[in-house]
Amino acid sequence: MGNCLNGDVKGGKQAIGGVQQRPTSSTAVANNAALNDAVDFFFRSRGQYPLFSQIELTLSASNLIDCDITSKSDPMAVMYLKKKDGKLEEIGRTEVILNNLNPSWIEKITVSFQFEVVQSLVFHVYDVDTRFHNVPVKTITLKDQDFLGEATCVLSEVMTRPNRTVTLSLTDNNNRHLGTLSVLAEETAASKTVAEINFRCVNLDNKDLFSKSDPFLRISRIVESNAAVPICRTEVVDNNLNPVWRPVCLTMQQFGSKDTPLVIECFDFNTSGNHELIGRTEKSVAELERLCHQKEAANFVYPSLSHGRNKVLKGQLIVDRFVEKVQYSFLDYISSGFELNFMVAVDFTASNGDPRTPSSLHYIDPSGRSNSYQQAIIEVGEVIQFYDSDKRFPAWGFGGRTSNGSVSHAFNLNGAPYGDEVVGVEGIMAAYASALRNVALAGPTLFSHVVDKAANIASQSLSQNSPKYYVLLIITDGVLTDMAGTVDALVRASDLPLSVLIVGVGNTDFKQMEMLDADNGRRLESSTGRIATRDIVQFVPMKDIHSGQVSVVQALLEELPGQFLSYVRSRNINPLGAPAI
């Protein structure tokens, strides 16, 4: 829908596919649709070994219908797995491409190919409205977008086709043809090799009449069918004929091998979507490395329209820096001896209701039935206990009136004046039951005290160079009274080896928790204007787990590997015993 932008940066000018690689985030782990290695490790450790291969799908479309009046559609593709009950489970989304009826999406969708299961895939293509031009694609509300068609196939059908490519018809509810969708399937590579490349250009031809060109690079890999599959795109540099781009990170999965030909095209960005080619060159990763080491430049050429010789241009591509390194996974760190240490904080504020009444989230049922907090402790505890190396958890309560008559926002859950640790899930349950008998629910609801307490522990560990990463688990009904103070504490903690996992119980409006989660792509900002170094919060509503929308393992571990890796990579920390990179 006219002038909508690629992804979450104004103007559709951000880099795609070549930034520092983030770990795969599972949106359908329960069906092994996408891989999250933390979840996979959890199940494998219990003897559950699914037989699957990791597959990356590259999507492109042609001849889409145009829903816009003054421009072309801004398409995004969404892939679903059709479950046995007929329901659709979303697996992934591409980026949004501006003003284009023949898009070739760069963002890949990862799926686990299960050999023994018929996996029906459903693809929806949407024209994204301009209101969603500045948000991450996963937050785009699909019902607010124009529908451009649906296509279906079975994954095994794609895997057995020549070149593992299938072309599908996009249709509407009346089976009317609306365009075509092409799906290319490739197995993910086991190699962890990453090439980090700094590109710049000099003396580019100017394609604009009244200003200078706004250049960006698009890099594509030549596949077996001789087709060029886009693998990444740099950001756009405005009004510059000698642009310098941020580093591009290419994985072995993207470029295949160091000798695989890559097509590097330089375009002048146009908001209409008709980006004008400035020039192109064809180089392998190995050749780019040689250009860097020999301090040589590659001239761009312009394809001949009459099939004659290509025109050699004065514009040149320069590789200022080429670094080949290993990018380690979450499991590389954990298996090398890095420890995850969990801390638990339980909400004892009055908004949970009087524990003596059945409607209270803290109600202790004489029949032995678990209340909402006990259910959360048991279900969450199984997962976090698995990943905690010593299964000893510092456990606190907050918002309760303790035996001395004062309200505490970080009291020891076990009631001990010194020593806040409990052992295992049983220890948390026993301390919680004891606290309910000895602590009166009060308020207000302040997270900042327990966040600061967890941050102090993480800070001490950091000063000792301990190979540890901490996760604070906050179980709450979601009614928060110190939003600003909590944000300030989280921003301060974002430099530390710490994540905060908030589990919401009950049916309260959890908008405040969702704001802390920062899944809108905007990092938290403190009251002093400081921006969080990284996102360290994940919010999980238990009602989604109990309704069957998501598994508890998937929900809890969805973002943790990414948050852990963002920390160790930002500090160039390697797995224990690994060589420096």
XYZ file of C-alpha atoms in Angstrom:
581
model
C 0.000 0.000 0.000
C 1.754 3.045 -1.365
C 4.977 4.194 0.256
C 5.106 1.344 2.785
C 8.654 0.543 3.771
C 10.837 -2.516 4.005
C 10.948 -3.674 7.611
C 11.306 -1.298 10.496
C 13.381 1.609 9.143
C 11.784 4.605 7.458
C 11.976 4.637 3.676
C 12.636 0.935 3.184
C 16.337 1.721 3.244
C 17.613 -0.706 5.863
C 19.959 -3.615 5.307
C 18.396 -7.072 4.914
C 19.986 -10.476 5.246
C 23.578 -9.355 5.656
C 23.587 -7.987 9.171
C 25.035 -9.839 12.155
C 23.183 -13.123 12.081
C 20.699 -13.676 14.870
C 19.728 -17.122 16.071
C 16.645 -18.759 14.685
C 13.633 -18.005 16.828
C 11.140 -20.807 17.013
C 7.541 -19.931 16.354
C 6.351 -23.485 16.054
C 8.671 -25.677 18.052
C 5.892 -27.952 19.188
C 5.635 -29.184 15.607
C 9.350 -28.918 14.877
C 8.494 -26.329 12.264
C 11.423 -24.087 13.081
C 14.566 -24.821 15.033
C 15.583 -23.238 18.294
C 18.681 -25.069 19.513
C 17.841 -24.447 23.179
C 14.480 -26.181 22.708
C 16.023 -28.948 20.606
C 18.643 -29.597 23.300
C 15.918 -29.746 25.976
C 13.975 -32.453 24.107
C 17.031 -34.425 23.017
C 18.240 -34.607 26.599
C 14.983 -36.403 27.346
C 15.554 -38.987 24.637
C 13.315 -37.315 22.043
C 15.191 -37.314 18.753
C 13.055 -36.013 15.897
C 14.206 -37.086 12.445
C 14.405 -33.868 10.474
C 16.635 -31.641 8.376
C 16.722 -27.886 8.673
C 15.498 -26.245 5.467
C 15.588 -22.604 4.400
C 12.916 -21.442 1.989
C 13.507 -18.563 -0.426
C 10.320 -16.984 -1.803
C 9.604 -14.862 -4.843
C 6.408 -13.852 -6.609
C 5.413 -12.504 -9.998
C 2.471 -10.696 -11.545
C 0.852 -9.808 -8.241
C -2.331 -7.761 -8.358
C -1.985 -4.046 -7.670
C -4.126 -2.870 -4.739
C -2.798 0.686 -4.694
C -4.072 3.621 -6.706
C -1.023 5.862 -6.955
C 1.720 3.225 -6.609
C 2.275 -0.523 -6.606
C 1.559 -3.009 -3.821
C 4.045 -3.440 -0.979
C 4.104 -7.249 -0.629
C 5.045 -9.444 2.319
C 4.751 -13.238 2.424
C 3.705 -15.268 5.459
C 4.160 -19.039 5.726
C 2.018 -21.363 7.834
C 2.101 -25.037 8.727
C -1.309 -26.674 8.413
C -1.881 -28.849 11.480
C -3.855 -32.065 11.665
C -6.933 -30.253 12.955
C -6.832 -27.900 9.975
C -5.603 -24.897 11.950
C -2.781 -22.786 10.559
C 0.330 -22.211 12.654
C 2.509 -19.326 11.541
C 6.136 -20.240 10.863
C 7.677 -17.067 9.510
C 7.423 -13.867 7.487
C 9.505 -12.212 4.832
C 10.365 -8.532 4.810
C 8.083 -6.018 3.100
C 9.235 -4.934 -0.364
C 8.276 -1.455 -1.469
C 6.187 -0.869 -4.613
C 6.842 -4.160 -6.368
C 4.557 -6.633 -8.143
C 7.406 -9.083 -8.815
C 9.185 -9.311 -5.446
C 12.177 -11.489 -4.635
C 12.308 -11.590 -0.857
C 15.687 -11.816 0.863
C 14.513 -12.844 4.347
C 14.457 -16.655 4.467
C 11.926 -18.798 6.318
C 13.341 -21.767 8.220
C 11.395 -25.003 8.564
C 12.267 -28.484 9.792
C 11.676 -31.093 7.097
C 10.348 -34.232 8.798
C 10.810 -37.208 6.540
C 8.022 -39.287 8.052
C 5.378 -36.533 8.241
C 3.247 -34.933 5.528
C 3.841 -31.224 6.124
C 1.312 -29.027 4.354
C 2.545 -25.476 3.859
C 0.243 -22.530 3.268
C 1.529 -19.202 1.973
C -0.327 -15.885 2.213
C 0.832 -12.746 0.457
C -0.274 -9.330 1.724
C -0.056 -5.726 0.575
C 1.147 -3.967 3.728
C -0.467 -0.674 4.695
C 1.608 2.464 5.232
C 0.523 2.595 8.891
C 2.869 -0.346 9.494
C 5.882 1.189 7.746
C 7.928 1.599 10.919
C 7.418 -1.664 12.811
C 9.056 -5.121 12.663
C 7.178 -7.467 10.362
C 6.285 -9.888 13.157
C 4.186 -7.164 14.811
C 2.182 -6.344 11.670
C -1.532 -7.104 12.139
C -2.426 -9.231 9.141
C -6.168 -8.598 9.230
C -5.466 -4.916 8.524
C -3.631 -5.686 5.264
C -4.952 -6.287 1.745
C -4.860 -9.975 0.803
C -2.944 -10.750 -2.398
C -3.510 -14.495 -2.537
C -2.890 -17.928 -1.056
C -0.772 -20.839 -2.307
C -0.319 -24.315 -0.848
C 2.088 -27.195 -1.249
C 3.548 -30.150 0.612
C 7.135 -29.657 1.757
C 8.210 -33.067 0.450
C 6.939 -31.978 -2.979
C 9.413 -29.080 -2.967
C 12.264 -31.265 -1.692
C 11.850 -33.803 -4.513
C 11.544 -31.320 -7.400
C 14.493 -30.582 -9.727
C 16.544 -27.781 -8.199
C 14.143 -28.022 -5.213
C 11.983 -25.296 -6.692
C 8.225 -25.262 -7.148
C 6.000 -22.601 -8.731
C 2.545 -22.209 -7.224
C -0.584 -20.313 -8.184
C -1.753 -17.601 -5.814
C -5.541 -17.606 -5.598
C -8.328 -15.898 -3.672
C -11.252 -17.545 -1.858
C -13.026 -17.997 -5.209
C -9.993 -19.791 -6.672
C -9.288 -16.811 -8.941
C -5.665 -16.639 -10.097
C -3.884 -13.620 -8.579
C -0.253 -14.287 -9.464
C 2.451 -16.902 -8.935
C 4.699 -17.785 -6.004
C 8.032 -19.589 -6.357
C 9.544 -21.555 -3.477
C 13.205 -22.630 -3.371
C 14.256 -25.076 -0.622
C 17.858 -25.477 0.566
C 19.295 -27.418 3.474
C 21.009 -25.275 6.073
C 24.757 -25.636 6.246
C 26.492 -27.018 9.319
C 29.429 -24.656 8.884
C 29.700 -21.749 11.314
C 31.928 -19.728 9.003
C 30.987 -16.067 8.613
C 32.595 -13.557 6.276
C 32.384 -9.972 7.555
C 32.973 -7.563 4.680
C 33.210 -3.776 4.536
C 32.215 -2.453 1.104
C 32.504 1.009 -0.364
C 32.296 2.461 -3.849
C 33.977 5.339 -5.647
C 33.094 7.374 -8.741
C 29.591 5.996 -9.201
C 27.566 7.296 -12.143
C 24.888 9.717 -11.038
C 21.363 8.624 -11.925
C 19.513 11.598 -10.405
C 18.814 14.884 -12.184
C 18.619 17.245 -9.224
C 20.770 15.497 -6.596
C 23.177 12.618 -6.242
C 22.219 8.964 -6.327
C 21.125 7.094 -3.196
C 23.091 3.856 -3.694
C 22.736 0.429 -2.104
C 24.220 -2.976 -2.917
C 22.256 -6.157 -3.552
C 24.186 -9.425 -3.396
C 22.812 -12.571 -5.023
C 24.084 -16.153 -5.262
C 24.044 -18.106 -8.512
C 22.280 -21.443 -7.944
C 22.268 -24.650 -10.013
C 19.529 -23.404 -12.338
C 21.721 -20.342 -13.098
C 19.152 -18.152 -11.393
C 20.346 -15.382 -9.091
C 18.880 -15.697 -5.587
C 19.216 -12.516 -3.480
C 20.941 -13.188 -0.157
C 21.427 -9.715 1.290
C 21.075 -6.019 0.725
C 22.997 -3.162 2.289
C 21.360 -0.079 3.727
C 20.844 2.918 1.434
C 23.365 5.759 1.637
C 21.620 8.993 0.695
C 22.932 11.476 -1.829
C 26.423 10.012 -2.239
C 28.497 8.838 -5.218
C 31.274 7.496 -2.965
C 29.228 5.512 -0.418
C 30.598 3.576 2.534
C 28.272 0.898 3.946
C 28.107 -0.777 7.315
C 29.751 -4.228 7.463
C 27.964 -7.082 5.728
C 27.997 -10.504 7.422
C 27.565 -13.439 5.054
C 27.237 -16.973 6.354
C 28.374 -20.108 4.558
C 24.682 -20.975 4.231
C 24.155 -17.801 2.225
C 27.115 -17.936 -0.138
C 27.464 -21.729 -0.447
C 31.230 -21.923 -0.841
C 33.998 -19.385 -1.218
C 34.153 -20.116 -4.952
C 30.411 -19.723 -5.629
C 29.798 -16.798 -8.014
C 28.044 -13.842 -6.411
C 26.356 -11.086 -8.388
C 26.923 -7.704 -6.714
C 24.641 -5.012 -8.081
C 24.644 -1.330 -7.164
C 21.279 0.438 -7.435
C 20.034 3.985 -7.033
C 17.181 3.782 -4.519
C 13.792 5.057 -5.694
C 10.724 5.281 -3.447
C 8.601 4.120 -6.390
C 10.290 0.738 -6.139
C 11.869 1.104 -9.584
C 15.461 1.135 -8.359
C 17.801 2.057 -11.197
C 20.837 -0.120 -11.831
C 24.097 1.819 -11.557
C 26.362 -1.132 -12.316
C 27.181 -4.713 -11.456
C 30.094 -7.078 -11.005
C 30.426 -10.812 -10.423
C 32.830 -11.986 -7.731
C 33.099 -14.985 -5.428
C 33.815 -14.616 -1.724
C 37.354 -15.821 -2.419
C 37.789 -13.081 -5.032
C 36.426 -10.444 -2.641
C 38.996 -11.588 -0.096
C 41.780 -11.202 -2.670
C 40.574 -7.713 -3.608
C 40.885 -6.721 0.035
C 44.304 -8.233 0.648
C 45.764 -6.945 -2.632
C 44.094 -3.530 -2.184
C 42.546 -3.697 -5.640
C 39.186 -2.464 -6.896
C 36.620 -4.070 -9.196
C 35.064 -1.976 -11.950
C 31.321 -2.102 -12.338
C 29.900 -2.941 -15.744
C 26.559 -2.070 -17.283
C 24.834 -4.896 -19.189
C 24.588 -4.371 -22.911
C 21.021 -4.043 -24.181
C 21.997 -5.452 -27.585
C 23.797 -8.542 -26.211
C 27.157 -7.071 -27.146
C 30.025 -6.301 -24.816
C 29.135 -4.916 -21.413
C 30.099 -1.308 -20.825
C 32.915 -0.934 -18.301
C 32.135 1.936 -15.927
C 34.385 4.270 -13.975
C 32.560 3.350 -10.775
C 34.451 0.835 -8.660
C 33.708 -1.544 -5.801
C 36.297 -1.619 -3.014
C 36.602 -4.132 -0.161
C 38.113 -2.215 2.745
C 37.999 -5.099 5.187
C 37.485 -8.851 4.962
C 37.411 -10.984 8.102
C 36.543 -14.663 8.117
C 35.485 -15.912 11.524
C 33.501 -18.547 13.340
C 30.076 -17.651 14.682
C 29.298 -19.884 17.616
C 25.824 -21.075 18.569
C 24.045 -21.010 21.904
C 24.789 -24.708 22.399
C 28.483 -24.192 21.635
C 28.656 -21.991 24.718
C 26.498 -24.167 26.969
C 28.286 -27.400 26.052
C 31.678 -25.752 26.637
C 30.832 -25.052 30.266
C 29.029 -21.706 30.258
C 26.492 -21.747 33.056
C 22.946 -20.442 33.116
C 21.833 -19.343 36.574
C 18.183 -18.591 37.256
C 16.701 -16.325 39.925
C 13.006 -16.241 40.836
C 10.784 -13.374 42.059
C 7.107 -13.879 42.976
C 4.443 -11.144 43.099
C 2.867 -10.725 46.576
C 0.833 -7.598 45.848
C -2.820 -7.164 46.779
C -3.938 -6.986 43.127
C -3.692 -10.805 43.124
C -6.722 -10.989 45.417
C -7.230 -12.225 48.983
C -5.534 -15.672 49.226
C -8.461 -16.875 51.390
C -10.942 -16.492 48.515
C -11.158 -18.940 45.578
C -10.964 -16.068 43.060
C -7.467 -15.127 44.243
C -4.494 -16.086 42.093
C -2.795 -17.054 45.380
C -5.697 -19.151 46.699
C -4.560 -22.398 48.344
C -7.238 -24.960 47.490
C -7.835 -27.452 50.335
C -8.299 -30.154 47.697
C -4.690 -29.721 46.651
C -5.428 -28.176 43.276
C -2.615 -25.819 42.233
C -3.318 -22.109 41.999
C -2.101 -19.942 39.123
C 1.265 -19.225 40.734
C 1.875 -22.844 41.662
C 1.037 -23.932 38.124
C 3.482 -21.383 36.753
C 6.224 -22.434 39.196
C 5.807 -26.122 38.309
C 5.547 -25.703 34.537
C 8.216 -23.036 34.252
C 10.419 -24.693 36.849
C 10.811 -27.889 34.838
C 12.374 -25.947 32.009
C 14.574 -23.539 33.943
C 15.728 -26.298 36.300
C 16.994 -28.219 33.296
C 19.227 -25.337 32.213
C 20.408 -24.245 35.679
C 23.749 -25.873 36.417
C 23.389 -26.251 40.207
C 19.585 -25.990 40.513
C 19.962 -23.559 43.382
C 17.797 -20.500 42.844
C 17.918 -17.177 44.678
C 14.182 -16.703 45.313
C 12.476 -13.499 46.387
C 9.023 -12.087 46.874
C 8.003 -8.492 46.262
C 5.138 -6.258 47.302
C 4.356 -8.151 50.526
C 4.141 -7.046 54.161
C 6.632 -9.163 56.081
C 6.650 -10.176 59.745
C 8.259 -6.885 60.850
C 5.227 -4.991 59.532
C 6.948 -3.227 56.625
C 6.327 -3.712 52.914
C 9.333 -5.234 51.150
C 9.972 -5.244 47.425
C 12.688 -7.909 47.581
C 12.324 -10.231 50.566
C 13.755 -13.730 50.780
C 11.013 -16.127 49.764
C 12.236 -18.777 52.234
C 11.816 -16.357 55.126
C 15.451 -16.608 56.191
C 17.122 -13.365 57.264
C 20.281 -14.435 55.430
C 20.564 -16.731 52.453
C 18.027 -16.438 49.679
C 18.664 -19.697 47.797
C 16.262 -22.614 47.507
C 16.946 -25.973 45.866
C 14.995 -27.022 42.802
C 11.328 -26.594 41.953
C 10.387 -28.295 45.215
C 12.333 -25.644 47.102
C 10.554 -22.825 45.295
C 7.152 -24.431 45.975
C 7.917 -24.938 49.671
C 9.241 -21.389 50.104
C 6.204 -19.976 48.277
C 3.742 -21.890 50.475
C 5.579 -20.775 53.599
C 5.603 -17.145 52.477
C 1.853 -17.181 51.862
C 1.350 -18.145 55.512
C 3.702 -15.479 56.842
C 3.512 -12.567 54.398
C 0.445 -10.363 53.841
C -0.304 -9.210 50.304
C 0.255 -5.456 50.004
C 1.808 -3.200 47.389
C 2.633 -1.217 45.350
C 3.998 -3.426 42.550
C 7.651 -2.530 42.014
C 9.901 -4.592 39.743
C 12.909 -2.307 40.013
C 14.105 -3.677 43.365
C 14.328 -7.330 42.239
C 15.801 -6.280 38.876
C 18.501 -4.306 40.692
C 19.138 -7.239 43.025
C 19.582 -9.607 40.078
C 21.772 -7.043 38.312
C 24.064 -6.821 41.342
C 24.600 -10.587 41.272
C 25.303 -10.517 37.528
C 27.654 -7.550 37.965
C 29.678 -9.340 40.654
C 30.010 -12.373 38.406
C 31.112 -10.177 35.513
C 33.809 -8.524 37.633
C 35.158 -12.009 38.402
C 35.129 -13.011 34.704
C 32.909 -15.968 35.530
C 31.476 -17.865 32.520
C 27.912 -17.348 33.733
C 24.731 -15.843 32.361
C 21.782 -15.010 34.593
C 18.029 -15.137 34.022
C 15.628 -13.423 36.405
C 12.213 -15.074 36.323
C 9.432 -12.744 37.529
C 6.011 -14.342 38.082
C 3.359 -11.617 38.297
C -0.267 -10.705 37.665
C 1.021 -7.870 35.495
C -0.262 -4.810 37.374
C 2.844 -2.601 37.573
C 3.039 0.722 39.427
C 6.683 1.682 38.809
C 6.882 1.534 35.027
C 9.488 4.313 34.803
C 11.588 2.849 37.613
C 11.424 -0.610 36.062
C 12.500 0.701 32.669
C 15.412 2.554 34.275
C 16.528 -0.628 36.067
C 16.254 -2.711 32.883
C 18.226 -0.182 30.849
C 20.980 -0.195 33.506
C 21.022 -4.003 33.440
C 21.217 -4.260 29.639
C 25.039 -4.143 29.776
C 25.190 -7.170 32.066
C 25.020 -10.952 31.451
C 21.334 -10.926 32.406
C 17.925 -11.597 30.876
C 14.562 -10.979 32.512
C 11.785 -13.476 31.835
C 8.367 -12.220 32.930
C 5.630 -14.837 33.270
C 2.135 -13.395 33.519
C -0.575 -15.256 35.444
C -4.305 -14.540 35.385
C -6.294 -12.642 32.784
C -5.105 -9.097 33.464
C -4.370 -6.673 30.635
C -0.643 -7.260 30.106
C 0.053 -4.193 27.956
C 2.718 -2.954 30.378
C 4.541 -6.285 30.200
C 4.395 -6.230 26.406
C 5.915 -2.730 26.439
C 8.800 -4.005 28.567
C 9.314 -6.874 26.111
C 10.131 -4.289 23.397
C 9.063 -6.626 20.585
C 8.058 -3.537 18.601
C 11.718 -3.217 17.639
C 12.371 -0.161 19.805
C 14.756 -0.642 22.689
C 13.735 0.642 26.095
C 14.680 4.227 26.910
C 15.345 5.367 30.481
C 14.074 8.541 32.116
C 17.483 10.121 31.439
C 17.323 9.335 27.720
C 19.694 6.375 27.741
C 18.807 3.616 25.259
C 19.131 -0.008 26.364
C 22.237 -1.693 24.984
C 20.110 -4.677 23.960
C 16.697 -6.204 24.550
C 16.868 -8.344 27.709
C 13.155 -8.870 28.473
C 10.814 -11.626 27.356
C 7.171 -11.759 28.395
C 5.214 -15.034 28.462
C 1.477 -15.041 29.354
C 0.524 -18.364 30.945
C -2.970 -18.104 29.450
C -1.434 -18.614 25.985
C 0.258 -21.778 27.225
C -2.876 -23.132 28.887
C -4.976 -22.386 25.801
C -2.646 -24.537 23.716
C -1.432 -21.647 21.540
C 2.177 -22.337 22.478
C 4.142 -24.930 24.448
C 5.743 -23.915 27.729
C 9.194 -24.959 26.451
C 8.796 -22.948 23.266
C 7.477 -19.900 25.076
C 10.212 -19.770 27.696
C 13.165 -20.457 25.426
C 12.065 -18.524 22.353
C 14.194 -15.431 22.941
C 16.768 -16.604 25.482
C 19.342 -17.940 22.961
C 19.202 -14.674 21.025
C 19.581 -12.536 24.140
C 22.470 -14.688 25.362
C 24.229 -14.522 21.990
C 23.708 -10.770 21.662
C 25.610 -10.381 24.935
C 28.565 -12.700 24.268
C 28.979 -11.539 20.672
C 28.906 -7.869 21.629
C 31.804 -8.560 23.994
C 33.638 -10.975 21.653
C 33.353 -13.768 24.214
C 34.075 -17.239 22.838
C 33.020 -20.636 24.203
C 35.384 -21.968 26.841
C 38.439 -23.517 25.193
C 37.633 -22.074 21.755
C 40.391 -20.187 19.923
C 40.140 -16.407 19.756
C 38.398 -15.063 16.657
